[in-house]
mmCIF file as gemmi writes it, N, C-alpha and C atoms, coordinates in Angstrom:
data_model
loop_
_atom_site.group_PDB
_atom_site.id
_atom_site.type_symbol
_atom_site.label_atom_id
_atom_site.label_alt_id
_atom_site.label_comp_id
_atom_site.label_asym_id
_atom_site.label_entity_id
_atom_site.label_seq_id
_atom_site.pdbx_PDB_ins_code
_atom_site.Cartn_x
_atom_site.Cartn_y
_atom_site.Cartn_z
_atom_site.occupancy
_atom_site.B_iso_or_equiv
_atom_site.pdbx_formal_charge
_atom_site.auth_seq_id
_atom_site.auth_asym_id
_atom_site.pdbx_PDB_model_num
ATOM 1 N N . MET Axp A 1 ? 99.196 100.502 94.093 1 0 ? 1 A 1
ATOM 2 C CA . MET Axp A 1 ? 98.714 99.163 94.402 1 0 ? 1 A 1
ATOM 3 C C . MET Axp A 1 ? 99.298 98.712 95.74 1 0 ? 1 A 1
ATOM 4 N N . LYS Axp A 2 ? 98.45 98.073 96.526 1 0 ? 2 A 1
ATOM 5 C CA . LYS Axp A 2 ? 98.865 97.615 97.849 1 0 ? 2 A 1
ATOM 6 C C . LYS Axp A 2 ? 99.669 96.332 97.785 1 0 ? 2 A 1
ATOM 7 N N . LYS Axp A 3 ? 100.62 96.217 98.723 1 0 ? 3 A 1
ATOM 8 C CA . LYS Axp A 3 ? 101.341 94.96 98.91 1 0 ? 3 A 1
ATOM 9 C C . LYS Axp A 3 ? 100.536 94.102 99.877 1 0 ? 3 A 1
ATOM 10 N N . TYR Axp A 4 ? 100.662 92.803 99.731 1 0 ? 4 A 1
ATOM 11 C CA . TYR Axp A 4 ? 99.972 91.86 100.61 1 0 ? 4 A 1
ATOM 12 C C . TYR Axp A 4 ? 100.996 90.919 101.235 1 0 ? 4 A 1
ATOM 13 N N . VAL Axp A 5 ? 100.771 90.583 102.514 1 0 ? 5 A 1
ATOM 14 C CA . VAL Axp A 5 ? 101.708 89.765 103.274 1 0 ? 5 A 1
ATOM 15 C C . VAL Axp A 5 ? 101.066 88.426 103.629 1 0 ? 5 A 1
ATOM 16 N N . CYS Axp A 6 ? 101.812 87.349 103.433 1 0 ? 6 A 1
ATOM 17 C CA . CYS Axp A 6 ? 101.354 86.024 103.831 1 0 ? 6 A 1
ATOM 18 C C . CYS Axp A 6 ? 101.397 85.942 105.35 1 0 ? 6 A 1
ATOM 19 N N . SER Axp A 7 ? 100.26 85.626 105.955 1 0 ? 7 A 1
ATOM 20 C CA . SER Axp A 7 ? 100.188 85.581 107.418 1 0 ? 7 A 1
ATOM 21 C C . SER Axp A 7 ? 100.881 84.347 107.992 1 0 ? 7 A 1
ATOM 22 N N . VAL Axp A 8 ? 101.236 83.395 107.143 1 0 ? 8 A 1
ATOM 23 C CA . VAL Axp A 8 ? 101.891 82.176 107.609 1 0 ? 8 A 1
ATOM 24 C C . VAL Axp A 8 ? 103.416 82.332 107.628 1 0 ? 8 A 1
ATOM 25 N N . CYS Axp A 9 ? 103.988 82.794 106.505 1 0 ? 9 A 1
ATOM 26 C CA . CYS Axp A 9 ? 105.454 82.831 106.415 1 0 ? 9 A 1
ATOM 27 C C . CYS Axp A 9 ? 106.05 84.228 106.286 1 0 ? 9 A 1
ATOM 28 N N . GLY Axp A 10 ? 105.201 85.253 106.048 1 0 ? 10 A 1
ATOM 29 C CA . GLY Axp A 10 ? 105.713 86.616 105.948 1 0 ? 10 A 1
ATOM 30 C C . GLY Axp A 10 ? 106.101 87.052 104.545 1 0 ? 10 A 1
ATOM 31 N N . TYR Axp A 11 ? 105.906 86.19 103.538 1 0 ? 11 A 1
ATOM 32 C CA . TYR Axp A 11 ? 106.198 86.574 102.154 1 0 ? 11 A 1
ATOM 33 C C . TYR Axp A 11 ? 105.36 87.796 101.78 1 0 ? 11 A 1
ATOM 34 N N . VAL Axp A 12 ? 105.987 88.764 101.102 1 0 ? 12 A 1
ATOM 35 C CA . VAL Axp A 12 ? 105.282 89.97 100.678 1 0 ? 12 A 1
ATOM 36 C C . VAL Axp A 12 ? 105.075 89.908 99.168 1 0 ? 12 A 1
ATOM 37 N N . TYR Axp A 13 ? 103.8 89.955 98.747 1 0 ? 13 A 1
ATOM 38 C CA . TYR Axp A 13 ? 103.495 90.059 97.319 1 0 ? 13 A 1
ATOM 39 C C . TYR Axp A 13 ? 103.486 91.53 96.952 1 0 ? 13 A 1
ATOM 40 N N . ASP Axp A 14 ? 104.407 91.913 96.061 1 0 ? 14 A 1
ATOM 41 C CA . ASP Axp A 14 ? 104.506 93.29 95.578 1 0 ? 14 A 1
ATOM 42 C C . ASP Axp A 14 ? 103.966 93.329 94.156 1 0 ? 14 A 1
ATOM 43 N N . PRO Axp A 15 ? 102.79 93.947 93.955 1 0 ? 15 A 1
ATOM 44 C CA . PRO Axp A 15 ? 102.193 93.948 92.616 1 0 ? 15 A 1
ATOM 45 C C . PRO Axp A 15 ? 103.051 94.65 91.57 1 0 ? 15 A 1
ATOM 46 N N . GLU Axp A 16 ? 103.881 95.596 91.985 1 0 ? 16 A 1
ATOM 47 C CA . GLU Axp A 16 ? 104.738 96.281 91.019 1 0 ? 16 A 1
ATOM 48 C C . GLU Axp A 16 ? 105.803 95.342 90.463 1 0 ? 16 A 1
ATOM 49 N N . ALA Axp A 17 ? 106.222 94.359 91.254 1 0 ? 17 A 1
ATOM 50 C CA . ALA Axp A 17 ? 107.245 93.404 90.813 1 0 ? 17 A 1
ATOM 51 C C . ALA Axp A 17 ? 106.622 92.164 90.191 1 0 ? 17 A 1
ATOM 52 N N . GLY Axp A 18 ? 105.421 91.77 90.677 1 0 ? 18 A 1
ATOM 53 C CA . GLY Axp A 18 ? 104.819 90.523 90.219 1 0 ? 18 A 1
ATOM 54 C C . GLY Axp A 18 ? 105.689 89.342 90.636 1 0 ? 18 A 1
ATOM 55 N N . ILE Axp A 19 ? 105.463 88.211 89.995 1 0 ? 19 A 1
ATOM 56 C CA . ILE Axp A 19 ? 106.297 87.018 90.205 1 0 ? 19 A 1
ATOM 57 C C . ILE Axp A 19 ? 106.526 86.417 88.816 1 0 ? 19 A 1
ATOM 58 N N . PRO Axp A 20 ? 107.394 87.061 88.015 1 0 ? 20 A 1
ATOM 59 C CA . PRO Axp A 20 ? 107.566 86.625 86.625 1 0 ? 20 A 1
ATOM 60 C C . PRO Axp A 20 ? 107.913 85.145 86.471 1 0 ? 20 A 1
ATOM 61 N N . GLU Axp A 21 ? 108.698 84.596 87.417 1 0 ? 21 A 1
ATOM 62 C CA . GLU Axp A 21 ? 109.075 83.182 87.304 1 0 ? 21 A 1
ATOM 63 C C . GLU Axp A 21 ? 107.89 82.241 87.492 1 0 ? 21 A 1
ATOM 64 N N . SER Axp A 22 ? 106.779 82.796 88.022 1 0 ? 22 A 1
ATOM 65 C CA . SER Axp A 22 ? 105.549 82.002 88.189 1 0 ? 22 A 1
ATOM 66 C C . SER Axp A 22 ? 104.459 82.434 87.217 1 0 ? 22 A 1
ATOM 67 N N . GLY Axp A 23 ? 104.825 83.27 86.255 1 0 ? 23 A 1
ATOM 68 C CA . GLY Axp A 23 ? 103.863 83.712 85.249 1 0 ? 23 A 1
ATOM 69 C C . GLY Axp A 23 ? 102.99 84.879 85.675 1 0 ? 23 A 1
ATOM 70 N N . ILE Axp A 24 ? 103.323 85.518 86.811 1 0 ? 24 A 1
ATOM 71 C CA . ILE Axp A 24 ? 102.563 86.688 87.277 1 0 ? 24 A 1
ATOM 72 C C . ILE Axp A 24 ? 103.335 87.941 86.849 1 0 ? 24 A 1
ATOM 73 N N . GLU Axp A 25 ? 102.794 88.641 85.879 1 0 ? 25 A 1
ATOM 74 C CA . GLU Axp A 25 ? 103.485 89.789 85.307 1 0 ? 25 A 1
ATOM 75 C C . GLU Axp A 25 ? 103.537 90.978 86.274 1 0 ? 25 A 1
ATOM 76 N N . PRO Axp A 26 ? 104.607 91.787 86.207 1 0 ? 26 A 1
ATOM 77 C CA . PRO Axp A 26 ? 104.65 93.028 86.986 1 0 ? 26 A 1
ATOM 78 C C . PRO Axp A 26 ? 103.426 93.881 86.678 1 0 ? 26 A 1
ATOM 79 N N . GLY Axp A 27 ? 102.88 94.516 87.704 1 0 ? 27 A 1
ATOM 80 C CA . GLY Axp A 27 ? 101.696 95.339 87.531 1 0 ? 27 A 1
ATOM 81 C C . GLY Axp A 27 ? 100.397 94.591 87.802 1 0 ? 27 A 1
ATOM 82 N N . THR Axp A 28 ? 100.483 93.322 88.208 1 0 ? 28 A 1
ATOM 83 C CA . THR Axp A 28 ? 99.285 92.522 88.497 1 0 ? 28 A 1
ATOM 84 C C . THR Axp A 28 ? 98.842 92.769 89.933 1 0 ? 28 A 1
ATOM 85 N N . ALA Axp A 29 ? 97.671 93.383 90.1 1 0 ? 29 A 1
ATOM 86 C CA . ALA Axp A 29 ? 97.139 93.643 91.437 1 0 ? 29 A 1
ATOM 87 C C . ALA Axp A 29 ? 96.817 92.323 92.13 1 0 ? 29 A 1
ATOM 88 N N . PHE Axp A 30 ? 96.908 92.314 93.451 1 0 ? 30 A 1
ATOM 89 C CA . PHE Axp A 30 ? 96.614 91.103 94.219 1 0 ? 30 A 1
ATOM 90 C C . PHE Axp A 30 ? 95.218 90.588 93.888 1 0 ? 30 A 1
ATOM 91 N N . GLU Axp A 31 ? 94.261 91.492 93.765 1 0 ? 31 A 1
ATOM 92 C CA . GLU Axp A 31 ? 92.875 91.125 93.473 1 0 ? 31 A 1
ATOM 93 C C . GLU Axp A 31 ? 92.75 90.425 92.121 1 0 ? 31 A 1
ATOM 94 N N . ASP Axp A 32 ? 93.707 90.672 91.219 1 0 ? 32 A 1
ATOM 95 C CA . ASP Axp A 32 ? 93.661 90.089 89.879 1 0 ? 32 A 1
ATOM 96 C C . ASP Axp A 32 ? 94.418 88.77 89.77 1 0 ? 32 A 1
ATOM 97 N N . LEU Axp A 33 ? 95.042 88.335 90.864 1 0 ? 33 A 1
ATOM 98 C CA . LEU Axp A 33 ? 95.719 87.035 90.841 1 0 ? 33 A 1
ATOM 99 C C . LEU Axp A 33 ? 94.676 85.938 90.684 1 0 ? 33 A 1
ATOM 100 N N . PRO Axp A 34 ? 95.029 84.832 90.036 1 0 ? 34 A 1
ATOM 101 C CA . PRO Axp A 34 ? 94.048 83.743 89.876 1 0 ? 34 A 1
ATOM 102 C C . PRO Axp A 34 ? 93.6 83.195 91.227 1 0 ? 34 A 1
ATOM 103 N N . ASP Axp A 35 ? 92.402 82.65 91.267 1 0 ? 35 A 1
ATOM 104 C CA . ASP Axp A 35 ? 91.848 82.109 92.513 1 0 ? 35 A 1
ATOM 105 C C . ASP Axp A 35 ? 92.693 80.975 93.08 1 0 ? 35 A 1
ATOM 106 N N . ASP Axp A 36 ? 93.427 80.288 92.207 1 0 ? 36 A 1
ATOM 107 C CA . ASP Axp A 36 ? 94.253 79.172 92.676 1 0 ? 36 A 1
ATOM 108 C C . ASP Axp A 36 ? 95.688 79.593 93.015 1 0 ? 36 A 1
ATOM 109 N N . PHE Axp A 37 ? 95.93 80.911 93.113 1 0 ? 37 A 1
ATOM 110 C CA . PHE Axp A 37 ? 97.256 81.413 93.491 1 0 ? 37 A 1
ATOM 111 C C . PHE Axp A 37 ? 97.629 80.897 94.881 1 0 ? 37 A 1
ATOM 112 N N . VAL Axp A 38 ? 98.879 80.477 95.022 1 0 ? 38 A 1
ATOM 113 C CA . VAL Axp A 38 ? 99.396 80.067 96.326 1 0 ? 38 A 1
ATOM 114 C C . VAL Axp A 38 ? 100.699 80.798 96.601 1 0 ? 38 A 1
ATOM 115 N N . CYS Axp A 39 ? 101.001 80.983 97.869 1 0 ? 39 A 1
ATOM 116 C CA . CYS Axp A 39 ? 102.244 81.623 98.284 1 0 ? 39 A 1
ATOM 117 C C . CYS Axp A 39 ? 103.423 80.845 97.701 1 0 ? 39 A 1
ATOM 118 N N . PRO Axp A 40 ? 104.351 81.55 97.032 1 0 ? 40 A 1
ATOM 119 C CA . PRO Axp A 40 ? 105.487 80.839 96.432 1 0 ? 40 A 1
ATOM 120 C C . PRO Axp A 40 ? 106.461 80.262 97.461 1 0 ? 40 A 1
ATOM 121 N N . LEU Axp A 41 ? 106.366 80.687 98.711 1 0 ? 41 A 1
ATOM 122 C CA . LEU Axp A 41 ? 107.27 80.157 99.737 1 0 ? 41 A 1
ATOM 123 C C . LEU Axp A 41 ? 106.662 79.009 100.529 1 0 ? 41 A 1
ATOM 124 N N . CYS Axp A 42 ? 105.391 79.167 100.954 1 0 ? 42 A 1
ATOM 125 C CA . CYS Axp A 42 ? 104.831 78.141 101.848 1 0 ? 42 A 1
ATOM 126 C C . CYS Axp A 42 ? 103.608 77.424 101.286 1 0 ? 42 A 1
ATOM 127 N N . GLY Axp A 43 ? 103.051 77.912 100.174 1 0 ? 43 A 1
ATOM 128 C CA . GLY Axp A 43 ? 101.992 77.181 99.498 1 0 ? 43 A 1
ATOM 129 C C . GLY Axp A 43 ? 100.563 77.419 99.972 1 0 ? 43 A 1
ATOM 130 N N . VAL Axp A 44 ? 100.345 78.387 100.879 1 0 ? 44 A 1
ATOM 131 C CA . VAL Axp A 44 ? 98.965 78.658 101.317 1 0 ? 44 A 1
ATOM 132 C C . VAL Axp A 44 ? 98.253 79.523 100.28 1 0 ? 44 A 1
ATOM 133 N N . GLY Axp A 45 ? 96.917 79.535 100.33 1 0 ? 45 A 1
ATOM 134 C CA . GLY Axp A 45 ? 96.114 80.262 99.36 1 0 ? 45 A 1
ATOM 135 C C . GLY Axp A 45 ? 95.993 81.755 99.642 1 0 ? 45 A 1
ATOM 136 N N . LYS Axp A 46 ? 95.319 82.436 98.708 1 0 ? 46 A 1
ATOM 137 C CA . LYS Axp A 46 ? 95.135 83.891 98.805 1 0 ? 46 A 1
ATOM 138 C C . LYS Axp A 46 ? 94.444 84.318 100.092 1 0 ? 46 A 1
ATOM 139 N N . ASP Axp A 47 ? 93.611 83.445 100.666 1 0 ? 47 A 1
ATOM 140 C CA . ASP Axp A 47 ? 92.863 83.817 101.858 1 0 ? 47 A 1
ATOM 141 C C . ASP Axp A 47 ? 93.756 83.981 103.079 1 0 ? 47 A 1
ATOM 142 N N . GLU Axp A 48 ? 95.021 83.578 102.979 1 0 ? 48 A 1
ATOM 143 C CA . GLU Axp A 48 ? 95.964 83.717 104.086 1 0 ? 48 A 1
ATOM 144 C C . GLU Axp A 48 ? 96.812 84.985 103.965 1 0 ? 48 A 1
ATOM 145 N N . PHE Axp A 49 ? 96.494 85.842 102.993 1 0 ? 49 A 1
ATOM 146 C CA . PHE Axp A 49 ? 97.237 87.094 102.788 1 0 ? 49 A 1
ATOM 147 C C . PHE Axp A 49 ? 96.438 88.262 103.353 1 0 ? 49 A 1
ATOM 148 N N . ASP Axp A 50 ? 97.158 89.228 103.903 1 0 ? 50 A 1
ATOM 149 C CA . ASP Axp A 50 ? 96.547 90.444 104.438 1 0 ? 50 A 1
ATOM 150 C C . ASP Axp A 50 ? 97.228 91.658 103.835 1 0 ? 50 A 1
ATOM 151 N N . PRO Axp A 51 ? 96.498 92.776 103.67 1 0 ? 51 A 1
ATOM 152 C CA . PRO Axp A 51 ? 97.133 93.999 103.166 1 0 ? 51 A 1
ATOM 153 C C . PRO Axp A 51 ? 98.241 94.449 104.109 1 0 ? 51 A 1
ATOM 154 N N . GLU Axp A 52 ? 99.316 94.942 103.513 1 0 ? 52 A 1
ATOM 155 C CA . GLU Axp A 52 ? 100.449 95.419 104.322 1 0 ? 52 A 1
ATOM 156 C C . GLU Axp A 52 ? 100.143 96.778 104.916 1 0 ? 52 A 1
C-alpha cells in the first residue's frame, strides 16, 4: 500500500500504521479513508494529499 503526503504540512499517511487514535485502523488504504477525512496535523482534506 502506498503512503500519501499532505502537500500543505508534509504529514505522511502510512496505511500500514493507520491512525488508531482517530479511528483509522492499521491496514486502511488511503483510498478507503472516509470522504470527510482531514489531515490530523493541519486539517486539509484528502484532495491535498499526493502519493509518496
